[in-house]
mmCIF file of C-alpha atoms in Angstrom:
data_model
loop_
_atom_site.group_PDB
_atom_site.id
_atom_site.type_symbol
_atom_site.label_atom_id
_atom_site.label_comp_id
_atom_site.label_asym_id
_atom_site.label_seq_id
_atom_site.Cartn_x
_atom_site.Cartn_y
_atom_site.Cartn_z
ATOM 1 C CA UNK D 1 40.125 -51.379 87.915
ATOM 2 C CA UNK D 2 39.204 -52.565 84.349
ATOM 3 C CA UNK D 3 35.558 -51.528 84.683
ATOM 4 C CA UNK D 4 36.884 -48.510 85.159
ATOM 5 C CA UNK D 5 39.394 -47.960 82.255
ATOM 6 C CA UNK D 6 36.951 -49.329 79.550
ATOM 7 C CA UNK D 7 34.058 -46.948 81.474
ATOM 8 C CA UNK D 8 37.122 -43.885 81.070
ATOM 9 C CA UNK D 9 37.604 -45.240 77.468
ATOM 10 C CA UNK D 10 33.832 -45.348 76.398
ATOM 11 C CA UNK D 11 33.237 -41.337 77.516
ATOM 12 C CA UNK D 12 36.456 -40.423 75.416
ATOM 13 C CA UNK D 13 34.976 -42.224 72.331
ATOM 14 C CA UNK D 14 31.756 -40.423 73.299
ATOM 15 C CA UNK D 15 33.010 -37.599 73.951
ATOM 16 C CA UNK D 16 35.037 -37.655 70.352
ATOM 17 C CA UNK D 17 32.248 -38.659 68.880
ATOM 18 C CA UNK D 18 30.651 -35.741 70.105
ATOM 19 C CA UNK D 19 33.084 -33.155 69.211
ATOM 20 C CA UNK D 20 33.679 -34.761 65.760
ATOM 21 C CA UNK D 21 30.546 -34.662 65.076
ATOM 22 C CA UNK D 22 30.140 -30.806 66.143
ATOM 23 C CA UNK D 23 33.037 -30.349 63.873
ATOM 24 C CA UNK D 24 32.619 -31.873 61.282
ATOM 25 C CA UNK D 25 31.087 -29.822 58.014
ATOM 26 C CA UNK D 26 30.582 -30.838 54.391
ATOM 27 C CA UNK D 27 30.706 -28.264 52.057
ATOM 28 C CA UNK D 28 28.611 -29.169 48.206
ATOM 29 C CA UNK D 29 30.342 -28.401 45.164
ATOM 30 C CA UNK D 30 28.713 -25.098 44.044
ATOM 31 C CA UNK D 31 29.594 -23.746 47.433
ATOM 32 C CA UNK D 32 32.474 -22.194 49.109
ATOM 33 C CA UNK D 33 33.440 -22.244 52.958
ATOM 34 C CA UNK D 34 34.478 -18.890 54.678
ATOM 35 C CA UNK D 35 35.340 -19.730 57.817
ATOM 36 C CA UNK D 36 35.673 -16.884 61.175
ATOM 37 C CA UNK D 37 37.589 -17.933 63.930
ATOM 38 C CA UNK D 38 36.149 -16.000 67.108
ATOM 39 C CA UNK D 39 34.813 -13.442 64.422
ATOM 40 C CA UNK D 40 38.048 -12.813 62.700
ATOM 41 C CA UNK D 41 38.239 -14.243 58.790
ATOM 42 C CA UNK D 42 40.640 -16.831 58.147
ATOM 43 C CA UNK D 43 42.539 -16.159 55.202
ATOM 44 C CA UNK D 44 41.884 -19.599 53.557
ATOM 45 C CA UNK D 45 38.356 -20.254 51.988
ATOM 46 C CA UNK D 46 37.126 -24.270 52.642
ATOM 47 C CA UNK D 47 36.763 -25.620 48.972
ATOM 48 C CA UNK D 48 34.029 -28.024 48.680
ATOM 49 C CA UNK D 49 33.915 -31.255 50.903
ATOM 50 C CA UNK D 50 34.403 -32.614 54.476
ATOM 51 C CA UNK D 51 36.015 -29.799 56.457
ATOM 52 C CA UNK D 52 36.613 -29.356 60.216
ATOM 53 C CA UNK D 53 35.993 -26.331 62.484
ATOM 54 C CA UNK D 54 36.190 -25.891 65.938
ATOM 55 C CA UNK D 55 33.342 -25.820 68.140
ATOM 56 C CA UNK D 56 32.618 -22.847 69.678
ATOM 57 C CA UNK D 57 35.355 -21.121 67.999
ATOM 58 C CA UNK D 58 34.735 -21.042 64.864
ATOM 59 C CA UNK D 59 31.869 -20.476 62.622
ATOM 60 C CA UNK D 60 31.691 -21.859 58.633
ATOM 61 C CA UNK D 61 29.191 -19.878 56.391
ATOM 62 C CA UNK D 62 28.801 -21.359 52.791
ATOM 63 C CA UNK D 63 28.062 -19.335 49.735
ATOM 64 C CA UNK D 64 26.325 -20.409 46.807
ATOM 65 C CA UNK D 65 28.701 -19.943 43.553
ATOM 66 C CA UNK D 66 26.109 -20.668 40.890
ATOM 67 C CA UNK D 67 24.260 -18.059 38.635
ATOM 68 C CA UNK D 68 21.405 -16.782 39.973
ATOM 69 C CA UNK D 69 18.235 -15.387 38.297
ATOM 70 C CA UNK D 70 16.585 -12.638 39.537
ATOM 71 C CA UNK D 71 13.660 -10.840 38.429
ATOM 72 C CA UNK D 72 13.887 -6.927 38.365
ATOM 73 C CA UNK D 73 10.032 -5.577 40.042
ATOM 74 C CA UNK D 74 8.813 -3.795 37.389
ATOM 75 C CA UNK D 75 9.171 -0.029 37.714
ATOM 76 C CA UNK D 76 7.456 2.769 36.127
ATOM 77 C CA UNK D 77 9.203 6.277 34.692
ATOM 78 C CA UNK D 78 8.972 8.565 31.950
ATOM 79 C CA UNK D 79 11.522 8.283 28.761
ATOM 80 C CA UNK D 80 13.067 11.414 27.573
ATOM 81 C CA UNK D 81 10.628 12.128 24.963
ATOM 82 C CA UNK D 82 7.903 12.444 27.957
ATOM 83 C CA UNK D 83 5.912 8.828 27.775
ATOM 84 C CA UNK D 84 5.249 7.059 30.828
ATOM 85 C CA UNK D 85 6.017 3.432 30.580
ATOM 86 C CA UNK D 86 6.503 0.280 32.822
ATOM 87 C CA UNK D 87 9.493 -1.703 33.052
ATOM 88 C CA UNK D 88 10.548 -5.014 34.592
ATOM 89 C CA UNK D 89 13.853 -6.888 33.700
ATOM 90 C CA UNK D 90 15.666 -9.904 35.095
ATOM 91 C CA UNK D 91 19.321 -10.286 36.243
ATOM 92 C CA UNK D 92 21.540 -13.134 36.091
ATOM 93 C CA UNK D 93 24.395 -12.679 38.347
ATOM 94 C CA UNK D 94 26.827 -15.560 40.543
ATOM 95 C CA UNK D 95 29.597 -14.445 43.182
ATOM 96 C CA UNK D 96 33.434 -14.899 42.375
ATOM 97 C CA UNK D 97 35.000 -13.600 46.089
ATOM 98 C CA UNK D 98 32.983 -15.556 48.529
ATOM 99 C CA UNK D 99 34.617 -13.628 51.775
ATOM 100 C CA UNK D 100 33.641 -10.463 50.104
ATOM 101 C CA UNK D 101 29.941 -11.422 49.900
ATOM 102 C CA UNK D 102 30.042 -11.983 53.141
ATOM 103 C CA UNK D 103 32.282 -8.949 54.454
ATOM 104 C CA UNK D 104 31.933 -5.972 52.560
ATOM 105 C CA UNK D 105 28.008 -6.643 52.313
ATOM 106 C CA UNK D 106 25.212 -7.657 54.371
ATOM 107 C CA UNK D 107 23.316 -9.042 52.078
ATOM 108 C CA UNK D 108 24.400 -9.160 48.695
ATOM 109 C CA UNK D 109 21.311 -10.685 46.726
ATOM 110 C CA UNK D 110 19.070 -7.678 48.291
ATOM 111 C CA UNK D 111 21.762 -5.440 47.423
ATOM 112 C CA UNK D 112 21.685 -6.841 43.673
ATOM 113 C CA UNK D 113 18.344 -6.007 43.441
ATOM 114 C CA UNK D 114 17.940 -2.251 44.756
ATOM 115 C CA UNK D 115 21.142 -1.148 42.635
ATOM 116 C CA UNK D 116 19.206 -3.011 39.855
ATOM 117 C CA UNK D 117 16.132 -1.537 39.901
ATOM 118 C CA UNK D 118 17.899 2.010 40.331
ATOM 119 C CA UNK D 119 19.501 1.533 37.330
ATOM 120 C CA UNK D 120 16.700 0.378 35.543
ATOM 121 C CA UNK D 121 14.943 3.670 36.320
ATOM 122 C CA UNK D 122 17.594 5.734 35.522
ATOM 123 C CA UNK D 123 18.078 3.788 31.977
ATOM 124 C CA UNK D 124 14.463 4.517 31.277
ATOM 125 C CA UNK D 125 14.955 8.116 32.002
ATOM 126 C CA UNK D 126 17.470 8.333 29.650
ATOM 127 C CA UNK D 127 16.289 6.447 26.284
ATOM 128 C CA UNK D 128 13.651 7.536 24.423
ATOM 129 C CA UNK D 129 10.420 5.236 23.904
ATOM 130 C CA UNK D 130 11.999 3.532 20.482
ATOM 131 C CA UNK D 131 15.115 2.878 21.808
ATOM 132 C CA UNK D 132 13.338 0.595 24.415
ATOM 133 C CA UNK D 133 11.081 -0.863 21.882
ATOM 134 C CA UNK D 134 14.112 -1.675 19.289
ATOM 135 C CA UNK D 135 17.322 -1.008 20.730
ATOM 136 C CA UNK D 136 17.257 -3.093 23.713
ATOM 137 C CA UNK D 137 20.324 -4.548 23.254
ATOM 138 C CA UNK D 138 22.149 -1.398 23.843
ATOM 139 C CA UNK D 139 20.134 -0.783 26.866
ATOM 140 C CA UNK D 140 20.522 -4.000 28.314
ATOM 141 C CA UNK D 141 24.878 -3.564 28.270
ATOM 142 C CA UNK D 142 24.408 -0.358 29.570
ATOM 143 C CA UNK D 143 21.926 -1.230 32.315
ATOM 144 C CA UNK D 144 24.895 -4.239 33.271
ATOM 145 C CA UNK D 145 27.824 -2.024 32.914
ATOM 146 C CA UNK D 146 25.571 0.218 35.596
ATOM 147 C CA UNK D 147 25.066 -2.456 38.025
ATOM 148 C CA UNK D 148 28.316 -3.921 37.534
ATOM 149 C CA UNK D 149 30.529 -1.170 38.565
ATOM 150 C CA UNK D 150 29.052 -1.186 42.108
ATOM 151 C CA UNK D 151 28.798 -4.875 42.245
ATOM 152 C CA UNK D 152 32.507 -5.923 41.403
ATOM 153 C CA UNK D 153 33.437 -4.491 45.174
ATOM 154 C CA UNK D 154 30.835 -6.769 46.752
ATOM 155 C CA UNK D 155 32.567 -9.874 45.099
ATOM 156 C CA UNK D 156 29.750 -10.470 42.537
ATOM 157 C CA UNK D 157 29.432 -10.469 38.724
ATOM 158 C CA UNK D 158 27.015 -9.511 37.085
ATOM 159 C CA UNK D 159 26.730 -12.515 33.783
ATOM 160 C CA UNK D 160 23.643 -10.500 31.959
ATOM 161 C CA UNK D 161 20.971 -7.853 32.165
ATOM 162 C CA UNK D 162 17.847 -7.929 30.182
ATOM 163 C CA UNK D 163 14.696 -5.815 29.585
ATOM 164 C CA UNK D 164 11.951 -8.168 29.502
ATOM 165 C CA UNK D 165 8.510 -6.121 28.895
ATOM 166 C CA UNK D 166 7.640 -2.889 28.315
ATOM 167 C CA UNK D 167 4.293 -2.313 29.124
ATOM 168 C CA UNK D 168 2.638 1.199 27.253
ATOM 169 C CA UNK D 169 -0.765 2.738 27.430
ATOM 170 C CA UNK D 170 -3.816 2.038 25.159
ATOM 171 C CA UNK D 171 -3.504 5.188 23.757
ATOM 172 C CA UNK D 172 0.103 5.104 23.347
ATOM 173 C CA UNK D 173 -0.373 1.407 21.835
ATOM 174 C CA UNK D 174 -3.107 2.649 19.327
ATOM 175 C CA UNK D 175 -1.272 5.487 18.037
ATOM 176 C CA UNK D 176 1.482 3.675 17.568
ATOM 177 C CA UNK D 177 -0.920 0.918 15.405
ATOM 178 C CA UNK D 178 -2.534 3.640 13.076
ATOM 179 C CA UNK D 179 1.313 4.874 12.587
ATOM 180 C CA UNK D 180 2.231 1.387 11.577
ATOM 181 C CA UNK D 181 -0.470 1.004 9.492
ATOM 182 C CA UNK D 182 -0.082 3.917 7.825
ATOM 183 C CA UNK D 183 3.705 3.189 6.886
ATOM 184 C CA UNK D 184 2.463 0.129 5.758
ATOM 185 C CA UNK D 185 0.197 1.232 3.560
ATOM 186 C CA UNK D 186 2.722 3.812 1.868
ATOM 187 C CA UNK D 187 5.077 1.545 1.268
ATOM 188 C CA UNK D 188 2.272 -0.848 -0.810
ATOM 189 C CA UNK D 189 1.323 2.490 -2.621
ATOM 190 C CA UNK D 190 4.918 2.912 -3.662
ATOM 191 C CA UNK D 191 5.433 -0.274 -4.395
ATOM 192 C CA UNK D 192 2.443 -0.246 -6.753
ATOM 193 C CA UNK D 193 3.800 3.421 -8.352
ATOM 194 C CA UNK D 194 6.534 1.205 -8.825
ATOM 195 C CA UNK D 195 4.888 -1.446 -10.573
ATOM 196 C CA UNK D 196 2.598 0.861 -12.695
ATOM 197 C CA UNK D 197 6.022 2.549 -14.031
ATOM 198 C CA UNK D 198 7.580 -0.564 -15.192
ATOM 199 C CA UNK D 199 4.122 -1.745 -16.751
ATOM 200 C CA UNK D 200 3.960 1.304 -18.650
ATOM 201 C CA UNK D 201 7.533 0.825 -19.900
ATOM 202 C CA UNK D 202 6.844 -2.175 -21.258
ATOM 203 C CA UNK D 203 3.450 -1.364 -22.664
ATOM 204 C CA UNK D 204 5.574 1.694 -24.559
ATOM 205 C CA UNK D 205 7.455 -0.586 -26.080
ATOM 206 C CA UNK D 206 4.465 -3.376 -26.882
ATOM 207 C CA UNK D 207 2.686 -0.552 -28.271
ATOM 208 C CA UNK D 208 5.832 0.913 -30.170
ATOM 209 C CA UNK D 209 6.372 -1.946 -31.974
ATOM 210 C CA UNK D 210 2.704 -3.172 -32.820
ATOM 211 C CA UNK D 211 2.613 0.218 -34.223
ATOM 212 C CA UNK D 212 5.115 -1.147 -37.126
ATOM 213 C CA UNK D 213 2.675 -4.220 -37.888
ATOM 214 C CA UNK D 214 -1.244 -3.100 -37.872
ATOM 215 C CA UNK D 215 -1.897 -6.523 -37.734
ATOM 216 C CA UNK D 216 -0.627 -7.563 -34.154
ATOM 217 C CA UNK D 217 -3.441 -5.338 -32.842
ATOM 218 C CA UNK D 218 -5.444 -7.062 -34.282
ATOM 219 C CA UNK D 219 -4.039 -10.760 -33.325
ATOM 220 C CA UNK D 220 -3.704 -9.131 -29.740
ATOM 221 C CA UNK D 221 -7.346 -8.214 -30.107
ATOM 222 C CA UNK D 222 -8.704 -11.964 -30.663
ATOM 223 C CA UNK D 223 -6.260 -13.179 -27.829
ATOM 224 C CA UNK D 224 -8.272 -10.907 -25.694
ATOM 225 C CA UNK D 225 -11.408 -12.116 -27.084
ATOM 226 C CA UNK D 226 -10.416 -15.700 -26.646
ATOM 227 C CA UNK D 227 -9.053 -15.110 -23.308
ATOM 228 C CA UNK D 228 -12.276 -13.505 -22.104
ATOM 229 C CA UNK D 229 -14.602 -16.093 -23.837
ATOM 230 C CA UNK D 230 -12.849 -19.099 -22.246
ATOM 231 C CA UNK D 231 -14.175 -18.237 -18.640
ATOM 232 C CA UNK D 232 -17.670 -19.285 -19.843
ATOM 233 C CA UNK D 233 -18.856 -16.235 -19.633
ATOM 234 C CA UNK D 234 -22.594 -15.043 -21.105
ATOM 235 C CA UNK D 235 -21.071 -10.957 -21.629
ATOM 236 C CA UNK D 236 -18.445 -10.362 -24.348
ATOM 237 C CA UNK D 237 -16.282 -7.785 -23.546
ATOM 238 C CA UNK D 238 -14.766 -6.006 -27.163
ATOM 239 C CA UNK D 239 -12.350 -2.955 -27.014
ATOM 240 C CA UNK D 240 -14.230 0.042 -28.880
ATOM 241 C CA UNK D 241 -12.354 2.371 -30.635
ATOM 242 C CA UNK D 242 -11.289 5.908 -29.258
ATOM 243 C CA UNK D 243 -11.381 7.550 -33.286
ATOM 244 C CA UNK D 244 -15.474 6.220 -32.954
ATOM 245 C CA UNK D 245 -16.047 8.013 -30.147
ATOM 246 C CA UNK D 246 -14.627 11.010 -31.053
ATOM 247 C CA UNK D 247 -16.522 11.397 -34.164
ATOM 248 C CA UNK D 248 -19.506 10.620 -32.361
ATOM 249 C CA UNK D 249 -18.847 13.586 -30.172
ATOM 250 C CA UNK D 250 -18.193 16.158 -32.987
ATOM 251 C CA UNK D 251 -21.538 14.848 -34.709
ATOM 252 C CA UNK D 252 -23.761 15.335 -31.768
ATOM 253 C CA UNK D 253 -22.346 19.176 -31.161
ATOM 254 C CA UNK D 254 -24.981 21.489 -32.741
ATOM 255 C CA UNK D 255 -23.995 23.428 -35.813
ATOM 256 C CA UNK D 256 -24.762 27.463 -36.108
ATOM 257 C CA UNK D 257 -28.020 27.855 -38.124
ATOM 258 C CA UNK D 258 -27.054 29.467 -41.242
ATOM 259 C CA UNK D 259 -29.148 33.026 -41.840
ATOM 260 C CA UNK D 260 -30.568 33.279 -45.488
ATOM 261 C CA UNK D 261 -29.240 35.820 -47.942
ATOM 262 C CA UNK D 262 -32.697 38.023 -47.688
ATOM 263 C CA UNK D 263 -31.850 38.362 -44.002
ATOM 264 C CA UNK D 264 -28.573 39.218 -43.981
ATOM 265 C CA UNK D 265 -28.419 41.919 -46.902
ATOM 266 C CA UNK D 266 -30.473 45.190 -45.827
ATOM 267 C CA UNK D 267 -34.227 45.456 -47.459
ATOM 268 C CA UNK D 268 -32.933 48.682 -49.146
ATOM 269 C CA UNK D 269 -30.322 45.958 -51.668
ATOM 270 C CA UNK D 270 -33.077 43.477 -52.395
ATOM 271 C CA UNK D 271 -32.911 42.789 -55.956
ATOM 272 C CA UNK D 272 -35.858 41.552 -57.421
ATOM 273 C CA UNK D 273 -34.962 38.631 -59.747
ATOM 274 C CA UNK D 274 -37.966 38.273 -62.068
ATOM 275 C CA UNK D 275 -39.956 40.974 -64.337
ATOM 276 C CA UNK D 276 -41.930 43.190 -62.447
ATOM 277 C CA UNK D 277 -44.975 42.243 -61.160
ATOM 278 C CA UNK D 278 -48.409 43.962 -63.341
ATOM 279 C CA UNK D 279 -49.612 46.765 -61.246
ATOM 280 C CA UNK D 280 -53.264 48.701 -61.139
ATOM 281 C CA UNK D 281 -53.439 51.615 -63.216
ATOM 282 C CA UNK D 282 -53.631 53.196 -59.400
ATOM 283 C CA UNK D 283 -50.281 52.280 -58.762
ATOM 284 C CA UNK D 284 -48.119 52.295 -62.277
ATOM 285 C CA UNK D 285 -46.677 56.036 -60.066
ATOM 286 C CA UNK D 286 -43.195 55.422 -59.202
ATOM 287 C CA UNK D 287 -43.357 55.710 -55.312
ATOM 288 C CA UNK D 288 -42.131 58.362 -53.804
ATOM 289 C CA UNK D 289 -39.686 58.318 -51.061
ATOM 290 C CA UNK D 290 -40.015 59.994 -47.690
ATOM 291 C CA UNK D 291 -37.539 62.986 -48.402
ATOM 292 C CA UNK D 292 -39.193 63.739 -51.822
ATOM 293 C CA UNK D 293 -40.887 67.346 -51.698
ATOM 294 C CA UNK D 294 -44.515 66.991 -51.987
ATOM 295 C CA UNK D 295 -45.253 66.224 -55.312
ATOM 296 C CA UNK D 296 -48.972 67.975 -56.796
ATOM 297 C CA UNK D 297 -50.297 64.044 -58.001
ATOM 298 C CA UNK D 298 -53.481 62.374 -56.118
ATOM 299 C CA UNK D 299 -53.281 60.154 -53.767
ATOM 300 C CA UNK D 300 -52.850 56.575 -55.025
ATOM 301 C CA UNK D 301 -55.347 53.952 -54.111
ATOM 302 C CA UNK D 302 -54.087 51.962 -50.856
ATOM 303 C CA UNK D 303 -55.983 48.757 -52.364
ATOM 304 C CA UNK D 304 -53.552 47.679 -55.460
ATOM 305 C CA UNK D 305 -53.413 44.136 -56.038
ATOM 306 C CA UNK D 306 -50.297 42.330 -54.677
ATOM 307 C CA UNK D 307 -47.570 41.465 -57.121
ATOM 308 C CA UNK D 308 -46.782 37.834 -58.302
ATOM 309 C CA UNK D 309 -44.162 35.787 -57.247
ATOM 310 C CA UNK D 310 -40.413 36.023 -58.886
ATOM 311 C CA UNK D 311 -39.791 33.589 -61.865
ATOM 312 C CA UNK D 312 -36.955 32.169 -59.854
ATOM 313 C CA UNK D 313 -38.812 30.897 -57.264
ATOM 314 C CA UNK D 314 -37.779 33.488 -54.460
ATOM 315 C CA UNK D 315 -39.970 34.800 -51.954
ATOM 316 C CA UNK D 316 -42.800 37.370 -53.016
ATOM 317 C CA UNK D 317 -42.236 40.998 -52.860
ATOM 318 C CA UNK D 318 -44.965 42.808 -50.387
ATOM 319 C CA UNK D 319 -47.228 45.012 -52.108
ATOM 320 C CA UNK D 320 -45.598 48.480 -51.929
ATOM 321 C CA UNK D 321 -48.388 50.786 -50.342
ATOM 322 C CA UNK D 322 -48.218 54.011 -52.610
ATOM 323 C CA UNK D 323 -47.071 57.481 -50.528
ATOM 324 C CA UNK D 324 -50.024 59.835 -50.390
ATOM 325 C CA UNK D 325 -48.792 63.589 -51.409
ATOM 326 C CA UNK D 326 -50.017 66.277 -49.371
ATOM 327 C CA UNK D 327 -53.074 68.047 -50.836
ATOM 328 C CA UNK D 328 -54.018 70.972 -50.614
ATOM 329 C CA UNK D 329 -57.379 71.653 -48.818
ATOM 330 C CA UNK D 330 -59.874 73.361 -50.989
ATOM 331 C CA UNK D 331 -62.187 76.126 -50.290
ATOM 332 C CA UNK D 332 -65.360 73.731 -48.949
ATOM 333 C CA UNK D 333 -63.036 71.820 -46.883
ATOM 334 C CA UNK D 334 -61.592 74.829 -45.405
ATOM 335 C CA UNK D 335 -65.231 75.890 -44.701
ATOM 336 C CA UNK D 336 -66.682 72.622 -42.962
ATOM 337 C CA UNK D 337 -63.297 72.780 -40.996
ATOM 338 C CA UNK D 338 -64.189 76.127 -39.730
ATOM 339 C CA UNK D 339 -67.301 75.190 -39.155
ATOM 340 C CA UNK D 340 -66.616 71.727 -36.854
ATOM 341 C CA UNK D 341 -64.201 73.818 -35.102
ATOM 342 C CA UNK D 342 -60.914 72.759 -36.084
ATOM 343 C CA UNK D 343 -58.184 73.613 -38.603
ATOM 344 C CA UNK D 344 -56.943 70.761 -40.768
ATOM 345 C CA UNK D 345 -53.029 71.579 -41.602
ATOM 346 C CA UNK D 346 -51.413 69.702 -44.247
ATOM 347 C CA UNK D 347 -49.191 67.060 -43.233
ATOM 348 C CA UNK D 348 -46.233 66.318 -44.840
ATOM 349 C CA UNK D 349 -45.594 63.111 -46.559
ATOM 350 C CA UNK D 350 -42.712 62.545 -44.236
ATOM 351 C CA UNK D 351 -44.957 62.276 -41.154
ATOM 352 C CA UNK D 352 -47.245 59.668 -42.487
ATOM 353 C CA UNK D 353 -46.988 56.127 -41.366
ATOM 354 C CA UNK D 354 -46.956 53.549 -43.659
ATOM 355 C CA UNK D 355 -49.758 50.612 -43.115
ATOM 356 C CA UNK D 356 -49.368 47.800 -40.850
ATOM 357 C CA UNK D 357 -47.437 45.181 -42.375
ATOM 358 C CA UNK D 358 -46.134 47.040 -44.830
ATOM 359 C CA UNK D 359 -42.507 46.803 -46.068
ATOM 360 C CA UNK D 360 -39.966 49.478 -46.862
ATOM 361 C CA UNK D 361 -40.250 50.237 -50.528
ATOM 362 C CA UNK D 362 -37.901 48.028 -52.837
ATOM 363 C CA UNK D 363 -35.315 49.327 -55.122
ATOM 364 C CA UNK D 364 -35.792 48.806 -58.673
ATOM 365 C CA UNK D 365 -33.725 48.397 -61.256
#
């Protein structure tokens, strides 16, 4: 009778061993119990610890309450001003309704992540390629408030959304470097405008008032001196002066070559200076001029010597070759024309040339 009570007593220890120990749950602190009874949800969540359910009946699921990280897959689009980039993000995110993770979704982390890369295409559809280069902080609250609204049914929060690479194309990425550098290099050209303007200023005013005292030029010329022979230098570099140069340029231009008096006055005004020159007894005639009628004197002698030079030095006067006057042709010369065929008119004095060389004749006074 005993062996049989402590053998009845030993199975119900077992037994509640058994039943405790399919019971029995421990729930960690970062978790939270939601318990269903024969698939219905109890009301009351299980707050971390050692909990009981009943075998068979009921069923404890725990859900994690910390943050979680996700990464967003990176996803390519096109931003509004038409340049195709790629994308990827992260999401941190923790659930604050444990029965409605586990209710009103099946799976809440892979539901996080679709709505989150949605979003993160649509956000990239609607900003254009600077605002995801600088503005990302604007982007990244309206890429949460986008996942969010969705997500507060499902019992999570979302804690913080954020863009972490955009990825471009080498030619995108170049042409974004030359525009860079050019910027760059405008703002060092106005910063040296800049400079140059104040220099000048100040130079002005140096100059204005070494201007008062001609001898700071000069002290500011031996500082320069001094400051260029202390580098041990074998070349020594002096300022020349601008007035030197100058002159040198207006003494190197060529001057108009002055025509002499003879030249310029007409042959018919040429004075002679001096006393005459002696003439032959040939030539004491007065010449005659062209438009004279024919006068009834000989012909002078072509051969009279050539007159002397004038006492004042001037050039010489040409010999004046003496006008022949038409003759008349006498009875044997009209003859021995008649006889050699030809007639022998008499030319006027007018349409005789005067010798080569000659000069028009000179008026005397």
């Amino acid at each position: 009778m005993v062996q049989e009570l402590l053998i009845a007593v030993v199975a119900a220890v077992s037994a509640g061993a058994v039943y405790t120990a399919a019971a029995a749950r421990v729930v960690k602190q970062y978790e939270r119990g939601v318990v269903l009874r024969l698939g219905r949800l109890r009301n009351d969540v299980r707050p971390p610890g050692f909990t009981m359910v009943l075998p068979g009946v009921e069923r404890l699921r725990k859900v994690n309450m910390q943050i979680v990280t996700m990464p967003v897959p990176a996803q390519d689009g096109i931003t509004r001003d038409n340049v195709t980039v790629r994308v990827d993000a992260v999401i941190y995110f923790k659930v604050v309704d444990a029965a409605s993770a586990i209710v009103e979704v099946e799976d809440y982390r892979f539901a996080v992540s679709q709505m989150a890369q949605t979003s993160l295409r649509s956000i990239i559809g609607k900003s254009d390629l600077d605002d995801l280069l600088s503005n990302r902080e604007k982007l990244n609250q309206g890429l949460e408030l986008m996942i969010d609204s969705p997500a507060v049914g499902w019992g999570v929060q979302i804690d913080r959304v954020e863009i972490k690479d955009v990825s471009l194309p080498e030619t995108m990425k170049r042409s974004m470097a030359r525009q860079a550098e050019a910027d760059r290099e405008r703002r060092a050209r106005v910063i040296n405008a800049d400079a140059e303007l104040q220099a000048s200023k100040k130079l002005a005013q140096a100059a204005a008032e070494m201007s008062s005292q001609p001898a700071a030029l000069q002290l500011r010329l031996l500082q320069t001196v001094v400051a260029v022979a202390a580098e041990k230098n074998s070349t020594l570099v002096l300022p020349f002066p601008v007035e030197l140069l100058r002159f040198l340029e207006r003494a190197q231009q060529p001057t108009a070559p002055q025509q002499p008096a003879e030249a310029v006055r007409p042959a018919e005004a040429v004075q002679q200076t001096g006393p005459p020159a002696p003439q032959s007894p040939e030539s004491s005639q007065p010449p005659q001029s062209p438009q004279s009628p024919p006068s009834s004197q000989p012909p002078q002698s072509p051969q009279s010597p050539p007159s002397s030079q004038s006492s004042n030095g001037t050039a010489p006067v040409p010999p004046v070759p003496p006008v022949p006057s038409p003759v008349q042709p006498s009875a044997s010369s009209a003859s021995v024309a008649s006889r050699a065929g030809r007639r022998t008119p008499a030319a006027p004095a007018a349409s005789r040339k005067p010798r080569p060389g000659g000069s028009k004749p000179l008026a005397r006074h």
